[in-house]
Amino acid sequence: MVGILIVQNSPTAPEGEIGTVLEESGVRYEVVRAWRRPLPDAADWDAVIVLGGGQHAADESAHPYLAPQKALLREAVAAGRPCLGICLGGQLLAHALGAELTRGTSTEFGFQALTLTEDGRSDPLFAGLAPEQRMFQWHADSFTLPPGARPLVHAEPGAGEQAFRVGRRGYGVQFHPELSEHLLHQWLAAAATPEERIPPEALARAIADTDRHYPEYRRQIRRLIANFLTLSEL
C-alpha cells in the first residue's frame, strides 16, 4: 500500500474530514500545497484527491500551478487510477478533459438539495448514500461535462453540473466532502467578511441550517470518503 496524494490549492481549504477518515482507516497520505512546491509523480500513489480554492480553473497565467494539476488528473484518468476533484479540483478535472468552464456571476453557498441520478444511485462512490440529500456548496464557477462523462447528481435548475464520473474511477464534485465541523465554522466566519460578498440571506440560511443538516451531512460525506477508499482498493 502506498496511499493517497492530496493536492491543496488554498490555505483555507485543507483536507479536513478527509484527513480524519484516512487517519482512522490507517491510510497513508501526503498533502502537497500546490502554490508552494511542485507535484510529485502521481504514479507513485494509489489515488489522487485535488481540493478546492477560489481560483478560476482556466487562469493558468495567474496560477501556474494549475496546469500541472490538470496534467496529473489527465494521467490518472488515462491510467485508471482513482481520482477525486473537489470544487476547484472538479473544475480542473472537467477542464483537463475538454469541458467548458463558466465564470460565475453569483455564488452558490450553503446546504443545497441534491438528487442522485440513475447513474449516481448505482455508482460505487455513492453506495449507501441517500438518493436525496443536502450537500454544502461554496463556489461561483461551473462547467459542462467532459466528453464521455456520466452525470451523477441533479441539482436545482440553473445550478450547473454537480458531480460526474469519467472513465472507471475519475470523479469530480462541486460540493465539499472534506467539510469537517471545525472547517465549516471557519468558513461561516470567513463568509461573513465583506470581501467574500456572500449575500446576507444566504449566510443566515447556512448558519440556521448547520445544526439541522450538518450531523447527517457528516455521516454522508464520511461514507463517500470510505467508498472512495474502497474503489481505490485501500
mmCIF file of C-alpha atoms in Angstrom:
data_model
loop_
_atom_site.group_PDB
_atom_site.id
_atom_site.type_symbol
_atom_site.label_atom_id
_atom_site.label_comp_id
_atom_site.label_asym_id
_atom_site.label_seq_id
_atom_site.Cartn_x
_atom_site.Cartn_y
_atom_site.Cartn_z
ATOM 1 C CA MET A 1 0.000 0.000 0.000
ATOM 2 C CA VAL A 2 1.276 3.461 -0.928
ATOM 3 C CA GLY A 3 -1.611 5.787 -0.139
ATOM 4 C CA ILE A 4 -3.274 8.954 -1.376
ATOM 5 C CA LEU A 5 -1.789 12.145 -2.759
ATOM 6 C CA ILE A 6 -3.858 15.180 -1.716
ATOM 7 C CA VAL A 7 -3.330 18.453 -3.572
ATOM 8 C CA GLN A 8 -4.296 21.562 -1.597
ATOM 9 C CA ASN A 9 -4.960 24.788 -3.524
ATOM 10 C CA SER A 10 -5.800 27.233 -0.719
ATOM 11 C CA PRO A 11 -4.645 27.676 2.878
ATOM 12 C CA THR A 12 -8.310 27.918 3.898
ATOM 13 C CA ALA A 13 -9.378 24.707 2.102
ATOM 14 C CA PRO A 14 -7.458 21.844 3.761
ATOM 15 C CA GLU A 15 -8.243 18.122 3.754
ATOM 16 C CA GLY A 16 -10.493 18.395 6.827
ATOM 17 C CA GLU A 17 -12.768 15.381 7.321
ATOM 18 C CA ILE A 18 -10.973 13.503 4.535
ATOM 19 C CA GLY A 19 -7.794 13.512 6.602
ATOM 20 C CA THR A 20 -9.711 12.338 9.664
ATOM 21 C CA VAL A 21 -11.221 9.365 7.812
ATOM 22 C CA LEU A 22 -7.873 8.431 6.270
ATOM 23 C CA GLU A 23 -6.145 8.517 9.654
ATOM 24 C CA GLU A 24 -8.913 6.440 11.256
ATOM 25 C CA SER A 25 -8.605 3.938 8.396
ATOM 26 C CA GLY A 26 -4.828 3.713 8.666
ATOM 27 C CA VAL A 27 -4.338 5.006 5.127
ATOM 28 C CA ARG A 28 -1.139 6.907 4.430
ATOM 29 C CA TYR A 29 -1.491 10.256 2.682
ATOM 30 C CA GLU A 30 0.561 13.299 1.808
ATOM 31 C CA VAL A 31 -0.759 16.836 1.395
ATOM 32 C CA VAL A 32 1.054 18.948 -1.201
ATOM 33 C CA ARG A 33 0.376 22.686 -1.072
ATOM 34 C CA ALA A 34 0.423 23.333 -4.800
ATOM 35 C CA TRP A 35 1.297 27.025 -4.580
ATOM 36 C CA ARG A 36 4.473 26.169 -2.641
ATOM 37 C CA ARG A 37 6.143 23.211 -4.361
ATOM 38 C CA PRO A 38 5.899 21.006 -7.458
ATOM 39 C CA LEU A 39 3.655 17.973 -7.536
ATOM 40 C CA PRO A 40 5.164 14.510 -7.137
ATOM 41 C CA ASP A 41 4.607 11.818 -9.740
ATOM 42 C CA ALA A 42 1.018 10.573 -9.486
ATOM 43 C CA ALA A 43 2.214 7.106 -10.480
ATOM 44 C CA ASP A 44 3.827 6.836 -7.041
ATOM 45 C CA TRP A 45 0.396 6.961 -5.373
ATOM 46 C CA ASP A 46 -2.645 4.695 -5.343
ATOM 47 C CA ALA A 47 -5.102 7.605 -5.716
ATOM 48 C CA VAL A 48 -5.256 11.382 -6.056
ATOM 49 C CA ILE A 49 -7.540 13.971 -4.438
ATOM 50 C CA VAL A 50 -7.486 17.612 -5.575
ATOM 51 C CA LEU A 51 -9.086 20.110 -3.207
ATOM 52 C CA GLY A 52 -10.837 23.421 -3.789
ATOM 53 C CA GLY A 53 -9.968 27.103 -3.865
ATOM 54 C CA GLY A 54 -11.188 30.409 -5.187
ATOM 55 C CA GLN A 55 -9.093 30.350 -8.385
ATOM 56 C CA HIS A 56 -10.663 30.142 -11.832
ATOM 57 C CA ALA A 57 -9.635 26.776 -13.255
ATOM 58 C CA ALA A 58 -8.626 28.235 -16.644
ATOM 59 C CA ASP A 59 -6.497 31.046 -15.191
ATOM 60 C CA GLU A 60 -3.142 29.318 -15.544
ATOM 61 C CA SER A 61 -1.247 32.570 -16.138
ATOM 62 C CA ALA A 62 -2.183 33.917 -12.706
ATOM 63 C CA HIS A 63 -1.888 30.480 -11.077
ATOM 64 C CA PRO A 64 0.760 28.465 -12.944
ATOM 65 C CA TYR A 65 0.432 25.520 -10.549
ATOM 66 C CA LEU A 66 -2.995 24.697 -12.047
ATOM 67 C CA ALA A 67 -1.629 23.349 -15.339
ATOM 68 C CA PRO A 68 0.437 20.584 -13.669
ATOM 69 C CA GLN A 69 -2.669 19.536 -11.739
ATOM 70 C CA LYS A 70 -4.625 19.154 -14.962
ATOM 71 C CA ALA A 71 -1.815 17.025 -16.383
ATOM 72 C CA LEU A 72 -1.802 14.927 -13.205
ATOM 73 C CA LEU A 73 -5.572 14.385 -13.405
ATOM 74 C CA ARG A 74 -5.454 13.522 -17.126
ATOM 75 C CA GLU A 75 -2.727 10.972 -16.406
ATOM 76 C CA ALA A 76 -4.703 9.484 -13.518
ATOM 77 C CA VAL A 77 -7.828 9.037 -15.650
ATOM 78 C CA ALA A 78 -5.827 7.583 -18.543
ATOM 79 C CA ALA A 79 -4.158 5.106 -16.191
ATOM 80 C CA GLY A 80 -7.421 4.155 -14.480
ATOM 81 C CA ARG A 81 -6.052 5.470 -11.184
ATOM 82 C CA PRO A 82 -8.754 6.715 -8.779
ATOM 83 C CA CYS A 83 -9.004 10.479 -8.582
ATOM 84 C CA LEU A 84 -11.422 12.852 -6.902
ATOM 85 C CA GLY A 85 -11.605 16.546 -7.741
ATOM 86 C CA ILE A 86 -13.490 18.695 -5.234
ATOM 87 C CA CYS A 87 -14.939 22.108 -6.201
ATOM 88 C CA LEU A 88 -11.954 23.739 -7.972
ATOM 89 C CA GLY A 89 -10.485 20.235 -8.237
ATOM 90 C CA GLY A 90 -13.614 19.037 -10.035
ATOM 91 C CA GLN A 91 -13.465 22.043 -12.344
ATOM 92 C CA LEU A 92 -9.806 21.292 -13.089
ATOM 93 C CA LEU A 93 -10.656 17.676 -13.902
ATOM 94 C CA ALA A 94 -13.505 18.702 -16.190
ATOM 95 C CA HIS A 95 -11.399 21.335 -17.984
ATOM 96 C CA ALA A 96 -8.432 18.978 -18.317
ATOM 97 C CA LEU A 97 -10.685 16.551 -20.202
ATOM 98 C CA GLY A 98 -12.207 19.074 -22.595
ATOM 99 C CA ALA A 99 -15.150 20.618 -20.729
ATOM 100 C CA GLU A 100 -16.065 24.288 -20.933
ATOM 101 C CA LEU A 101 -15.854 26.497 -17.854
ATOM 102 C CA THR A 102 -18.189 29.349 -16.956
ATOM 103 C CA ARG A 103 -17.163 32.161 -14.641
ATOM 104 C CA GLY A 104 -19.856 32.595 -12.044
ATOM 105 C CA THR A 105 -21.588 35.919 -11.542
ATOM 106 C CA SER A 106 -23.077 34.780 -8.227
ATOM 107 C CA THR A 107 -22.034 32.337 -5.520
ATOM 108 C CA GLU A 108 -23.729 29.086 -4.553
ATOM 109 C CA PHE A 109 -23.317 28.969 -0.793
ATOM 110 C CA GLY A 110 -24.770 26.725 1.890
ATOM 111 C CA PHE A 111 -26.605 23.424 2.101
ATOM 112 C CA GLN A 112 -28.214 22.690 -1.255
ATOM 113 C CA ALA A 113 -30.697 19.940 -2.077
ATOM 114 C CA LEU A 114 -29.181 17.409 -4.480
ATOM 115 C CA THR A 115 -30.612 14.234 -6.010
ATOM 116 C CA LEU A 116 -28.619 11.292 -7.335
ATOM 117 C CA THR A 117 -29.173 10.444 -10.981
ATOM 118 C CA GLU A 118 -29.840 6.860 -12.059
ATOM 119 C CA ASP A 119 -26.094 6.504 -12.677
ATOM 120 C CA GLY A 120 -25.382 8.095 -9.305
ATOM 121 C CA ARG A 121 -27.601 5.628 -7.468
ATOM 122 C CA SER A 122 -25.624 2.706 -8.870
ATOM 123 C CA ASP A 123 -22.174 4.307 -8.678
ATOM 124 C CA PRO A 124 -19.780 2.909 -6.043
ATOM 125 C CA LEU A 125 -18.787 6.398 -4.873
ATOM 126 C CA PHE A 126 -22.347 7.000 -3.653
ATOM 127 C CA ALA A 127 -23.064 3.474 -2.393
ATOM 128 C CA GLY A 128 -25.142 3.599 0.777
ATOM 129 C CA LEU A 129 -25.922 7.312 0.472
ATOM 130 C CA ALA A 130 -29.466 8.628 0.458
ATOM 131 C CA PRO A 131 -30.757 9.352 -3.069
ATOM 132 C CA GLU A 132 -31.803 12.817 -1.889
ATOM 133 C CA GLN A 133 -29.562 14.805 0.406
ATOM 134 C CA ARG A 134 -28.196 18.251 1.192
ATOM 135 C CA MET A 135 -24.589 18.971 0.354
ATOM 136 C CA PHE A 136 -22.612 22.067 1.287
ATOM 137 C CA GLN A 137 -21.650 24.341 -1.596
ATOM 138 C CA TRP A 138 -19.287 27.275 -1.896
ATOM 139 C CA HIS A 139 -18.431 28.105 -5.491
ATOM 140 C CA ALA A 140 -19.237 30.507 -8.283
ATOM 141 C CA ASP A 141 -17.746 28.873 -11.395
ATOM 142 C CA SER A 142 -19.387 25.959 -13.178
ATOM 143 C CA PHE A 143 -18.591 23.629 -16.062
ATOM 144 C CA THR A 144 -20.071 21.422 -18.751
ATOM 145 C CA LEU A 145 -19.492 17.684 -18.619
ATOM 146 C CA PRO A 146 -16.332 16.490 -20.368
ATOM 147 C CA PRO A 147 -16.838 14.075 -23.288
ATOM 148 C CA GLY A 148 -17.902 10.626 -22.139
ATOM 149 C CA ALA A 149 -18.621 11.689 -18.545
ATOM 150 C CA ARG A 150 -21.644 10.379 -16.659
ATOM 151 C CA PRO A 151 -23.668 12.861 -14.542
ATOM 152 C CA LEU A 152 -24.153 11.530 -11.013
ATOM 153 C CA VAL A 153 -26.133 14.277 -9.295
ATOM 154 C CA HIS A 154 -29.050 16.539 -10.207
ATOM 155 C CA ALA A 155 -29.320 19.971 -8.616
ATOM 156 C CA GLU A 156 -31.746 22.850 -8.765
ATOM 157 C CA PRO A 157 -32.365 24.262 -12.274
ATOM 158 C CA GLY A 158 -29.563 26.601 -13.307
ATOM 159 C CA ALA A 159 -27.152 25.353 -10.651
ATOM 160 C CA GLY A 160 -24.832 23.662 -13.167
ATOM 161 C CA GLU A 161 -23.194 20.249 -13.035
ATOM 162 C CA GLN A 162 -22.623 18.918 -9.529
ATOM 163 C CA ALA A 163 -20.900 15.529 -9.832
ATOM 164 C CA PHE A 164 -19.642 13.289 -12.622
ATOM 165 C CA ARG A 165 -17.603 10.199 -13.301
ATOM 166 C CA VAL A 166 -15.212 9.903 -16.188
ATOM 167 C CA GLY A 167 -13.606 6.614 -17.097
ATOM 168 C CA ARG A 168 -13.815 3.926 -14.454
ATOM 169 C CA ARG A 169 -12.589 5.775 -11.347
ATOM 170 C CA GLY A 170 -12.301 9.505 -12.117
ATOM 171 C CA TYR A 171 -14.709 11.764 -10.192
ATOM 172 C CA GLY A 172 -15.427 15.467 -9.967
ATOM 173 C CA VAL A 173 -17.813 17.086 -7.481
ATOM 174 C CA GLN A 174 -18.782 20.676 -6.763
ATOM 175 C CA PHE A 175 -19.846 20.111 -3.146
ATOM 176 C CA HIS A 176 -17.410 19.695 -0.242
ATOM 177 C CA PRO A 177 -16.945 16.201 1.259
ATOM 178 C CA GLU A 178 -13.888 17.482 3.152
ATOM 179 C CA LEU A 179 -16.002 19.764 5.335
ATOM 180 C CA SER A 180 -15.403 18.943 8.994
ATOM 181 C CA GLU A 181 -17.461 20.729 11.624
ATOM 182 C CA HIS A 182 -14.445 22.836 12.603
ATOM 183 C CA LEU A 183 -13.813 23.799 8.993
ATOM 184 C CA LEU A 184 -17.498 24.605 8.465
ATOM 185 C CA HIS A 185 -17.475 27.104 11.322
ATOM 186 C CA GLN A 186 -14.279 28.653 9.943
ATOM 187 C CA TRP A 187 -15.941 29.054 6.540
ATOM 188 C CA LEU A 188 -19.099 30.571 8.021
ATOM 189 C CA ALA A 189 -16.953 33.127 9.851
ATOM 190 C CA ALA A 190 -14.985 33.891 6.684
ATOM 191 C CA ALA A 191 -18.197 34.194 4.651
ATOM 192 C CA ALA A 192 -19.341 36.981 6.960
ATOM 193 C CA THR A 193 -16.451 39.229 5.845
ATOM 194 C CA PRO A 194 -17.246 41.866 3.173
ATOM 195 C CA GLU A 195 -14.591 40.630 0.725
ATOM 196 C CA GLU A 196 -16.354 37.285 0.259
ATOM 197 C CA ARG A 197 -19.553 39.003 -0.954
ATOM 198 C CA ILE A 198 -21.862 36.272 0.301
ATOM 199 C CA PRO A 199 -25.464 37.562 0.297
ATOM 200 C CA PRO A 200 -26.566 38.082 3.919
ATOM 201 C CA GLU A 201 -29.667 35.961 3.414
ATOM 202 C CA ALA A 202 -27.557 33.047 2.089
ATOM 203 C CA LEU A 203 -25.203 33.289 5.055
ATOM 204 C CA ALA A 204 -28.081 33.478 7.551
ATOM 205 C CA ARG A 205 -29.701 30.435 5.940
ATOM 206 C CA ALA A 206 -26.426 28.460 6.053
ATOM 207 C CA ILE A 207 -25.922 29.271 9.723
ATOM 208 C CA ALA A 208 -29.502 28.249 10.529
ATOM 209 C CA ASP A 209 -29.093 25.045 8.508
ATOM 210 C CA THR A 210 -25.885 23.968 10.238
ATOM 211 C CA ASP A 211 -27.447 22.369 13.332
ATOM 212 C CA ARG A 212 -30.269 20.932 11.233
ATOM 213 C CA HIS A 213 -28.246 19.399 8.412
ATOM 214 C CA TYR A 214 -24.576 19.029 9.378
ATOM 215 C CA PRO A 215 -24.814 15.851 11.526
ATOM 216 C CA GLU A 216 -26.418 13.910 8.660
ATOM 217 C CA TYR A 217 -24.117 15.597 6.152
ATOM 218 C CA ARG A 218 -21.101 14.392 8.125
ATOM 219 C CA ARG A 219 -22.403 10.812 8.014
ATOM 220 C CA GLN A 220 -22.931 11.095 4.253
ATOM 221 C CA ILE A 221 -19.505 12.544 3.457
ATOM 222 C CA ARG A 222 -17.712 10.045 5.683
ATOM 223 C CA ARG A 223 -19.479 7.251 3.797
ATOM 224 C CA LEU A 224 -18.488 8.854 0.481
ATOM 225 C CA ILE A 225 -14.838 9.079 1.569
ATOM 226 C CA ALA A 226 -14.908 5.456 2.741
ATOM 227 C CA ASN A 227 -16.390 4.486 -0.646
ATOM 228 C CA PHE A 228 -13.524 6.272 -2.389
ATOM 229 C CA LEU A 229 -11.050 4.249 -0.311
ATOM 230 C CA THR A 230 -12.857 1.037 -1.264
ATOM 231 C CA LEU A 231 -12.800 1.759 -5.002
ATOM 232 C CA SER A 232 -9.149 2.796 -4.567
ATOM 233 C CA GLU A 233 -8.555 -0.663 -3.012
ATOM 234 C CA LEU A 234 -7.208 0.943 0.169
#
